[in-house]
Coordinates of N, CA, C and O in Angstrom, one line a residue:
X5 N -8.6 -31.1 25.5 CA -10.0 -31.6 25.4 C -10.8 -30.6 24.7 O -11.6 -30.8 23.8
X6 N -10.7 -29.5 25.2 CA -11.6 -28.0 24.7 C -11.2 -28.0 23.2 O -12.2 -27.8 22.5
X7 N -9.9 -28.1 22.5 CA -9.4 -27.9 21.5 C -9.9 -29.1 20.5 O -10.0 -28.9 19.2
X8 N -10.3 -30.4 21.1 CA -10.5 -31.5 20.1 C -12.1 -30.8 20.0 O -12.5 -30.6 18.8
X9 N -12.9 -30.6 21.0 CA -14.5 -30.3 20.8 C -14.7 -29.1 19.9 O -15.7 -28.9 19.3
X10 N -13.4 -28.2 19.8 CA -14.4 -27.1 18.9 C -13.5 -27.2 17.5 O -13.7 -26.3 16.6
X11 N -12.3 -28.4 17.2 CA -12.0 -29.1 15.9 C -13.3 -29.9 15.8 O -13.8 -29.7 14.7
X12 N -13.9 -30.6 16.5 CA -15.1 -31.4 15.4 C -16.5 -30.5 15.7 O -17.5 -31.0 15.4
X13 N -16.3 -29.3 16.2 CA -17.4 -28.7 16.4 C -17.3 -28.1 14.6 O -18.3 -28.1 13.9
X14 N -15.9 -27.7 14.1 CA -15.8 -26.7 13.3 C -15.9 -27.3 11.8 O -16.3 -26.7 10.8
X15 N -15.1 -29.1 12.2 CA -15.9 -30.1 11.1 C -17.4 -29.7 10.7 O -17.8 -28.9 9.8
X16 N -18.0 -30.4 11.7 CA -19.6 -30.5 11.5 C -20.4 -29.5 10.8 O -21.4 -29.7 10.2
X17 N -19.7 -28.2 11.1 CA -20.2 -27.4 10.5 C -20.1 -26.8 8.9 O -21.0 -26.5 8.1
X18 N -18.6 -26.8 9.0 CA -18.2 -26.8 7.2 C -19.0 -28.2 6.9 O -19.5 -28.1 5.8
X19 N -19.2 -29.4 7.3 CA -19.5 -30.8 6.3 C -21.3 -30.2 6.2 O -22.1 -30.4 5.3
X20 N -21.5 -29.6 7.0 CA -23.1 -28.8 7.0 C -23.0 -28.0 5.9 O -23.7 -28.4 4.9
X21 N -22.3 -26.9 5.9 CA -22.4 -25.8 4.9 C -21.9 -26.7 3.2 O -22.4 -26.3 2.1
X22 N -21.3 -27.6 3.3 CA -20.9 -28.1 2.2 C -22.0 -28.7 1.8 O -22.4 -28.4 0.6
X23 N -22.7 -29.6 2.6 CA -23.8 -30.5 2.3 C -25.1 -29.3 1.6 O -25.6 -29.6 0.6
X24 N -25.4 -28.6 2.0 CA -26.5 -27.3 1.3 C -25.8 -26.9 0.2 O -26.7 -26.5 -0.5
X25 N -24.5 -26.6 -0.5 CA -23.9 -26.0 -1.6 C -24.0 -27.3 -2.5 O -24.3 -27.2 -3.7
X26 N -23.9 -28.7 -2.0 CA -24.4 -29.9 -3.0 C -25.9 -29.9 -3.0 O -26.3 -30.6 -3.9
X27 N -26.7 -29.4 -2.5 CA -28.3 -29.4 -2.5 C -28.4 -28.4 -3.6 O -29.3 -28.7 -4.4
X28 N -27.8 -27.5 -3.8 CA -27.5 -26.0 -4.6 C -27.4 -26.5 -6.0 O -27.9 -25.8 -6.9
X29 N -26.7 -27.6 -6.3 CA -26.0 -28.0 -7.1 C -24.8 -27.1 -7.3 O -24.5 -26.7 -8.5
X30 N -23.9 -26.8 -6.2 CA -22.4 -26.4 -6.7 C -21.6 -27.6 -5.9 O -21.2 -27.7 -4.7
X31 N -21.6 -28.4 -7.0 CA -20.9 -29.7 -6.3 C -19.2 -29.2 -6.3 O -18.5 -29.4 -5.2
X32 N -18.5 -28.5 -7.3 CA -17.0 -28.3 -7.0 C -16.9 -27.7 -5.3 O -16.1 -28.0 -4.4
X33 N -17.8 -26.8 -5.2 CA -17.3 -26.0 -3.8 C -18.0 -26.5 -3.0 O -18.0 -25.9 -1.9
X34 N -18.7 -27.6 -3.0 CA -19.2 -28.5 -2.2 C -18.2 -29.5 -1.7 O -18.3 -30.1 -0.6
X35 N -17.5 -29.7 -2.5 CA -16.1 -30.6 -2.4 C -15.6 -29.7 -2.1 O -15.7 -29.8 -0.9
X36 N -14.9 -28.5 -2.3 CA -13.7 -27.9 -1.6 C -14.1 -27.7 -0.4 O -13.2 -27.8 0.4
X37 N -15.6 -27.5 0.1 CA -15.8 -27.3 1.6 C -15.6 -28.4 2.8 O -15.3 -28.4 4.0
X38 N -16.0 -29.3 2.0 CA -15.6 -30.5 3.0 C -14.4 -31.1 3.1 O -14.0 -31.6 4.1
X39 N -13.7 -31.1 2.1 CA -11.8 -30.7 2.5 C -11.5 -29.8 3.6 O -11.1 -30.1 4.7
X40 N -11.8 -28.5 3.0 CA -11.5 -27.8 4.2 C -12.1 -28.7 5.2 O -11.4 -29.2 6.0
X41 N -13.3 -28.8 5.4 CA -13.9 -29.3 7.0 C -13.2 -30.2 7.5 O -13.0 -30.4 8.7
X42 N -12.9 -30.8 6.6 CA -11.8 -32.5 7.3 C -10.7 -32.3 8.0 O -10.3 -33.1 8.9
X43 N -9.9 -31.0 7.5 CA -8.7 -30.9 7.8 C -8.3 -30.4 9.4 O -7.1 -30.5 9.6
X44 N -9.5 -29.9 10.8 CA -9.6 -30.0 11.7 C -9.5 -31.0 12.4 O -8.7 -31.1 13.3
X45 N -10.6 -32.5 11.9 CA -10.5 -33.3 12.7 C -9.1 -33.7 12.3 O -8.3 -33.7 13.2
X46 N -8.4 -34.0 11.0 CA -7.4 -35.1 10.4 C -6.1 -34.4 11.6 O -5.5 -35.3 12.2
X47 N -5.9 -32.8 11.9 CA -4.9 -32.8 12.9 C -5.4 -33.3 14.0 O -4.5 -33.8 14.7
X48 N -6.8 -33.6 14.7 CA -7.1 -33.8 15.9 C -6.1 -34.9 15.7 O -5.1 -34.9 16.3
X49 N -6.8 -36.0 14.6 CA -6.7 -37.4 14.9 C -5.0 -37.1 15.1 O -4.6 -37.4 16.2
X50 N -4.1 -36.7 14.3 CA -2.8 -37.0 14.3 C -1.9 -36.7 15.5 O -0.9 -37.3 15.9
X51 N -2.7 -35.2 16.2 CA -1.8 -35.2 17.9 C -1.2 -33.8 17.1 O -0.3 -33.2 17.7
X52 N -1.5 -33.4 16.0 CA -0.9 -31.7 16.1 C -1.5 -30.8 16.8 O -0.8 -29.8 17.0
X53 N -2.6 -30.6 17.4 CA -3.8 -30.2 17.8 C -3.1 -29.7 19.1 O -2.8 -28.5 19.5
X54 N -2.8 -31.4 19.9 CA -2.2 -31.9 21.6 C -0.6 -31.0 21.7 O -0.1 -30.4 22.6
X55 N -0.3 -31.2 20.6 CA 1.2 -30.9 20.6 C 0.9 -29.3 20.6 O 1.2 -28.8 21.7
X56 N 0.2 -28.3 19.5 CA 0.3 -27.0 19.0 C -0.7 -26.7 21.1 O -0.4 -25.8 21.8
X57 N -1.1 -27.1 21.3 CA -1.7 -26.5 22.7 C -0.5 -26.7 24.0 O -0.2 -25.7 24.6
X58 N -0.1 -27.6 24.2 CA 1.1 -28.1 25.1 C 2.1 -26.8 24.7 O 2.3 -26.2 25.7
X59 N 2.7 -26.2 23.7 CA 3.9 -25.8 23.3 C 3.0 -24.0 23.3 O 3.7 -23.1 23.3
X60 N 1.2 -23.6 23.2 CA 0.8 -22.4 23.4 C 1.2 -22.5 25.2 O 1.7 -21.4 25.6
X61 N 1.1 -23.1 25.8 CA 0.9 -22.7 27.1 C 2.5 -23.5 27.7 O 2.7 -24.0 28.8
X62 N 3.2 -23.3 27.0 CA 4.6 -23.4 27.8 C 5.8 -22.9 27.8 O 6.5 -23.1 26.9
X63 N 6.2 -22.3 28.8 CA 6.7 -21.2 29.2 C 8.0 -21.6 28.6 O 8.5 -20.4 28.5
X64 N 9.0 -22.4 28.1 CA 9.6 -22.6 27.8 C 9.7 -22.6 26.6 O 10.8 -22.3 26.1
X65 N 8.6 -23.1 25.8 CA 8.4 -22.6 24.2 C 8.7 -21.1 23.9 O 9.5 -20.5 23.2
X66 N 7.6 -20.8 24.9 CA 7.7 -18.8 24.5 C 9.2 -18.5 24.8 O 9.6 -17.6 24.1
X67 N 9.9 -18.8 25.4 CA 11.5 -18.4 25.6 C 12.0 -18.7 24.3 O 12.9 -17.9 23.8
X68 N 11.7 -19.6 23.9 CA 12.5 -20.6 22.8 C 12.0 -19.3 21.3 O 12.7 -19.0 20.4
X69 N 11.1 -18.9 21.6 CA 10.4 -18.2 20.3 C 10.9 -17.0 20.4 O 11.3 -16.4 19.3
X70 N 11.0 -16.4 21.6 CA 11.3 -14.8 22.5 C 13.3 -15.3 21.4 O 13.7 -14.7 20.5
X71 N 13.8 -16.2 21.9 CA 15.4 -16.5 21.2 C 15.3 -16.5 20.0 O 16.0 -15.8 19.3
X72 N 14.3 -17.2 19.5 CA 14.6 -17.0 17.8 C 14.2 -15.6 16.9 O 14.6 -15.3 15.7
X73 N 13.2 -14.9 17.8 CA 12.7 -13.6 17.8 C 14.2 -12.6 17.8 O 14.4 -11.7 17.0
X74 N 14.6 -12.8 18.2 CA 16.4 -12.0 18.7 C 17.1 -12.4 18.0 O 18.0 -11.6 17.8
X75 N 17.1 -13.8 17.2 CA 18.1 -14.3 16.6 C 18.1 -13.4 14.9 O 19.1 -13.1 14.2
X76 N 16.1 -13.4 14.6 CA 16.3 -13.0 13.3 C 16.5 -11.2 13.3 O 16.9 -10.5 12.3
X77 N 16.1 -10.9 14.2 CA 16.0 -9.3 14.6 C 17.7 -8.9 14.0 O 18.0 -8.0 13.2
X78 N 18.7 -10.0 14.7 CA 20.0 -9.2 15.1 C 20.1 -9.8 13.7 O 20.6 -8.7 13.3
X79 N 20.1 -10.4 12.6 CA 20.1 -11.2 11.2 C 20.4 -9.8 10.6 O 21.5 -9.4 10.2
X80 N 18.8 -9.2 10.5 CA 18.3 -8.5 9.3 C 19.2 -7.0 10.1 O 19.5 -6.1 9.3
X81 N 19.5 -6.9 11.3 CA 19.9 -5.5 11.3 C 21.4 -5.7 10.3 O 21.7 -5.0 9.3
X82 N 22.5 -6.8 11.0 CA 23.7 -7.0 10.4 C 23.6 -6.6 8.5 O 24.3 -5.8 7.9
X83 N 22.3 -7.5 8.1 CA 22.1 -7.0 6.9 C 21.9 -5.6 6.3 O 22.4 -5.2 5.2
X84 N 21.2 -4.9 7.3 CA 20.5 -3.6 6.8 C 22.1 -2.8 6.9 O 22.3 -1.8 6.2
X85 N 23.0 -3.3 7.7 CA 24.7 -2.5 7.9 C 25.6 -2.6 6.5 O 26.4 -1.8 6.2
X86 N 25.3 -3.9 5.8 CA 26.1 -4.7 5.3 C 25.9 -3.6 3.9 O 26.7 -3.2 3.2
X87 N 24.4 -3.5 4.0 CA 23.8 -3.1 2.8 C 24.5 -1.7 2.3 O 25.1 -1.3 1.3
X88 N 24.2 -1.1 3.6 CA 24.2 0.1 3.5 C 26.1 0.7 3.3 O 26.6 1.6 2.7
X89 N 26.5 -0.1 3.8 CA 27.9 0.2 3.8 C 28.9 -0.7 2.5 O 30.1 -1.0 2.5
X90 N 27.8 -1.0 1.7 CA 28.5 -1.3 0.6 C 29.1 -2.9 1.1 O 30.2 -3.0 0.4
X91 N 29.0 -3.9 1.7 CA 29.2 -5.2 1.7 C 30.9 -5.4 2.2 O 31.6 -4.6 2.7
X92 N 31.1 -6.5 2.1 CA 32.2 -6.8 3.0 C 33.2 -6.2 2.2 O 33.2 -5.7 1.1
X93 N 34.4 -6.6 3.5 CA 35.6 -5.5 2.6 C 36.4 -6.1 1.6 O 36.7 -5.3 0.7
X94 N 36.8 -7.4 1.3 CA 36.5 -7.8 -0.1 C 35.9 -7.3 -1.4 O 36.5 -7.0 -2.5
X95 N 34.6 -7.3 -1.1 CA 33.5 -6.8 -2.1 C 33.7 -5.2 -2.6 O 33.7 -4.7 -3.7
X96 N 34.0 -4.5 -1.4 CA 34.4 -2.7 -1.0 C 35.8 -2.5 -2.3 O 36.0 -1.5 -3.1
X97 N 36.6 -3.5 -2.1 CA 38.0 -3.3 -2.6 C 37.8 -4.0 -4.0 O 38.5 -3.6 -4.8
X98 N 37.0 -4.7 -4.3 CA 36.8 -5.4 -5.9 C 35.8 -4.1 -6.7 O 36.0 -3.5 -7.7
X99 N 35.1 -4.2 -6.0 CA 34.4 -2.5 -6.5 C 34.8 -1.2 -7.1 O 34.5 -0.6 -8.1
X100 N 36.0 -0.9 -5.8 CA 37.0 0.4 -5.8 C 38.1 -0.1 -6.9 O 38.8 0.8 -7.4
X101 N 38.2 -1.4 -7.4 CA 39.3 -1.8 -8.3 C 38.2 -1.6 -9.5 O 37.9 -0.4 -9.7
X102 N 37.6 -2.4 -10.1 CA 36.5 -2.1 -10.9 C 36.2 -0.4 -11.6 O 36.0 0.0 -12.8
X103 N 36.3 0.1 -10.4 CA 35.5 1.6 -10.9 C 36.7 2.3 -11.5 O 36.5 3.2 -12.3
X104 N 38.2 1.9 -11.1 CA 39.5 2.3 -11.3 C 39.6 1.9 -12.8 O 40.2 2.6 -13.6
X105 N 39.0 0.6 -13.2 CA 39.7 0.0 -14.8 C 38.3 0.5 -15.5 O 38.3 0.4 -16.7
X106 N 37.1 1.0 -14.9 CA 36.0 1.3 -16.2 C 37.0 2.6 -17.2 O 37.1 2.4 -18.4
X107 N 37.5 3.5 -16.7 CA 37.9 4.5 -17.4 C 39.6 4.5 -17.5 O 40.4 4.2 -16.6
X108 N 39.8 5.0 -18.8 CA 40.8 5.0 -19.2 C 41.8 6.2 -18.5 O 41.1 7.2 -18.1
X109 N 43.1 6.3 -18.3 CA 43.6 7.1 -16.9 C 43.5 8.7 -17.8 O 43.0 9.7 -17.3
X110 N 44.0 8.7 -19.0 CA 43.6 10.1 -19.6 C 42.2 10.5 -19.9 O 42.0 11.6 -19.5
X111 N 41.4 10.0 -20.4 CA 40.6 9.8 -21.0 C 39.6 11.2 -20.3 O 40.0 11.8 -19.3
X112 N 38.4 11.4 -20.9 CA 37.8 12.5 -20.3 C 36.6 11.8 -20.0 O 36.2 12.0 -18.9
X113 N 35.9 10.8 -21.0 CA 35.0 10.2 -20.9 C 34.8 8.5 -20.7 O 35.6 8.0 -21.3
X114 N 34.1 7.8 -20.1 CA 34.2 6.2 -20.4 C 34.4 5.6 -21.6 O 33.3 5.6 -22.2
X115 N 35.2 5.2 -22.1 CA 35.7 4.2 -23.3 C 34.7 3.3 -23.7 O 34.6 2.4 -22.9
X116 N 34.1 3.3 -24.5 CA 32.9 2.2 -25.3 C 33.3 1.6 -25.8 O 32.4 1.1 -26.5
X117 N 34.7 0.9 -26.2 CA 34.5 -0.4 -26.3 C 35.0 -0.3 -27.8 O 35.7 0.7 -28.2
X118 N 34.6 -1.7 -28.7 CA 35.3 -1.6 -29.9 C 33.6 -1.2 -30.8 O 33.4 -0.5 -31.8
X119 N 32.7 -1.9 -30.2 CA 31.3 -1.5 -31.4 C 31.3 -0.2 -31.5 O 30.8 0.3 -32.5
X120 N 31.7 0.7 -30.6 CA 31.1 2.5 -30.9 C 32.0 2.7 -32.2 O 32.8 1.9 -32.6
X121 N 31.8 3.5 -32.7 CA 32.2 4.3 -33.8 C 32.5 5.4 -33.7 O 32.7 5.4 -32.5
X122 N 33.0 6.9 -34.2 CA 32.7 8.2 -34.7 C 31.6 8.4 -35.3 O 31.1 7.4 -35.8
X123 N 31.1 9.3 -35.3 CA 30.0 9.6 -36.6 C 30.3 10.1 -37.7 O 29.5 10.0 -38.7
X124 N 31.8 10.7 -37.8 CA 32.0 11.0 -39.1 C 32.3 9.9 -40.1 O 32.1 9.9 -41.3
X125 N 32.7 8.8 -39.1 CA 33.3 7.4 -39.9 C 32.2 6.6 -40.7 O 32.5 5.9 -41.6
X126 N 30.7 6.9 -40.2 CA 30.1 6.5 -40.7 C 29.6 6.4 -42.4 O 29.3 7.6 -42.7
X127 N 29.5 5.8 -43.2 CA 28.9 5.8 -44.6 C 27.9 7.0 -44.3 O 27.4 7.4 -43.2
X128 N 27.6 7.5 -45.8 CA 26.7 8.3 -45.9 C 25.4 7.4 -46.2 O 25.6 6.2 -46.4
X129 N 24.7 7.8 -46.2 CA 23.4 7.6 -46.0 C 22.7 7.7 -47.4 O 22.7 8.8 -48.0
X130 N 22.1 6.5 -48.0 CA 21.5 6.6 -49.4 C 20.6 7.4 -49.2 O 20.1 7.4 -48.1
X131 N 20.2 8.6 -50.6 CA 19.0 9.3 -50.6 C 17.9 8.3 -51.2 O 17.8 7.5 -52.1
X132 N 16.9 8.8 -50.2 CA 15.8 7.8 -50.1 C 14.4 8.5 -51.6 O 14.3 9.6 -52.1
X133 N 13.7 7.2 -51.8 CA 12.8 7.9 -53.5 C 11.8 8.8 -52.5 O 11.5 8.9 -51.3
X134 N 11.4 9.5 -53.9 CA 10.4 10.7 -53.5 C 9.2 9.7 -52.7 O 8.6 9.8 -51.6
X135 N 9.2 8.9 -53.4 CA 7.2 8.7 -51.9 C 7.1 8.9 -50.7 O 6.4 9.6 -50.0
X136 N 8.2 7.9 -50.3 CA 8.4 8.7 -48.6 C 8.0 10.0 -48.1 O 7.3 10.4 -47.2
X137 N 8.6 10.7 -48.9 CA 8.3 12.4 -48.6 C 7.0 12.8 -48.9 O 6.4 13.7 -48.5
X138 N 6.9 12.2 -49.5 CA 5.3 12.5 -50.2 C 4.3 12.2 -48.7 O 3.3 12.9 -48.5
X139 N 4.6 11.2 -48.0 CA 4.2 11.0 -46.9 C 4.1 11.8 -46.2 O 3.2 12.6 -45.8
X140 N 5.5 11.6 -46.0 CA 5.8 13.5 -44.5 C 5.2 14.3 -45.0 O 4.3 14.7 -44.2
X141 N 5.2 15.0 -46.2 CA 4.1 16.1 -47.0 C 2.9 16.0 -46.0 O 2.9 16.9 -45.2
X142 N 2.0 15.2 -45.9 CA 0.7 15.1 -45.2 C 0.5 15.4 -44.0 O -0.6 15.7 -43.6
X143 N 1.7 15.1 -42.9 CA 2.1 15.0 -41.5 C 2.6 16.2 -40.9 O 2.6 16.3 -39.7
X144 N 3.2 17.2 -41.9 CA 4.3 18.4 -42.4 C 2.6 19.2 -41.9 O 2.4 19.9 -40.9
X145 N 1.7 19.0 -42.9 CA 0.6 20.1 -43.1 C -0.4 19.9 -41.8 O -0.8 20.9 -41.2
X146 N -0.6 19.0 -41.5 CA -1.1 18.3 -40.4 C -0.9 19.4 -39.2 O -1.5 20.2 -38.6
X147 N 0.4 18.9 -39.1 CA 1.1 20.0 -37.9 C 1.4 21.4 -37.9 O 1.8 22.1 -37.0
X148 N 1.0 21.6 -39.3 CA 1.6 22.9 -39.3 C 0.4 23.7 -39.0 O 0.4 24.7 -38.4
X149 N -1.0 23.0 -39.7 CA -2.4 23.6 -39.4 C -2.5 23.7 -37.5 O -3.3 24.4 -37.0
X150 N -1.8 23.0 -37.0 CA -2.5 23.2 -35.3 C -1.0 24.1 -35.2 O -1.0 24.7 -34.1
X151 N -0.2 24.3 -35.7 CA 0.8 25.3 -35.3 C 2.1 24.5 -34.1 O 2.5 24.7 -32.9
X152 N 2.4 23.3 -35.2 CA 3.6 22.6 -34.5 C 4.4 22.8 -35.4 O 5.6 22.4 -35.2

């Protein structure tokens, strides 16, 4: 009963404060306010109100919450184990296989594959026309005046 009087107490007053923001002429937030205001009575009317008060004051709810409270606690620690210790033993042994085939068994370094190259294999490099340089020329003096 206390809970239905201060849902249409709390109506009345948003459809109040809404009604002066349309006097204002800010009709959009004049409308968002009275949405919001409605949405107190619309649970009254529906019994979420009767139900969310019955389930604050019973002792059997709070157990039921106190269990699910324990249920996600013991969740996230299993996780924080799982994490930390590298995941199930499955996962541990596909890993430990993995890290065994990245490198080759002689090898000194990891194997890149077929795109790497040498650098000696590479073509040489066309000489590029004088303007370019002529550029760096400017950038050359530039730096060399501050002593780079």
């Amino acid at each position: 009963m206390i809970a239905e009087t201060i849902c249409s107490a709390v109506s009345a007053a948003g459809l109040g404060i809404a009604a002066v923001s349309a006097y204002r002429k800010r009709f959009l937030t004049a409308a968002r306010l009275a949405a919001y205001s409605l949405v107190p009575v619309g649970l009254v009317l529906t019994g979420v109100v009767g139900w969310a008060a019955d389930t604050a004051f019973s002792l059997k709810a709070w157990v039921g919450f106190g269990v699910l409270g324990a249920a996600w606690l013991i969740f996230l620690g299993t996780r924080a184990v799982e994490r930390r210790s590298g995941g199930t033993r499955k996962e541990r042994k596909a890993a430990k296989a993995a890290r065994r085939e990245a490198v080759a068994p002689g090898a000194s370094v990891p194997s890149l594959g077929q795109g790497a190259r040498p650098a000696a294999a590479e073509p040489a490099a066309k000489p590029r026309s004088a303007a370019p340089a002529e550029d760096f020329s400017d950038i050359e003096a530039i730096l060399k005046k501050h002593g780079i």
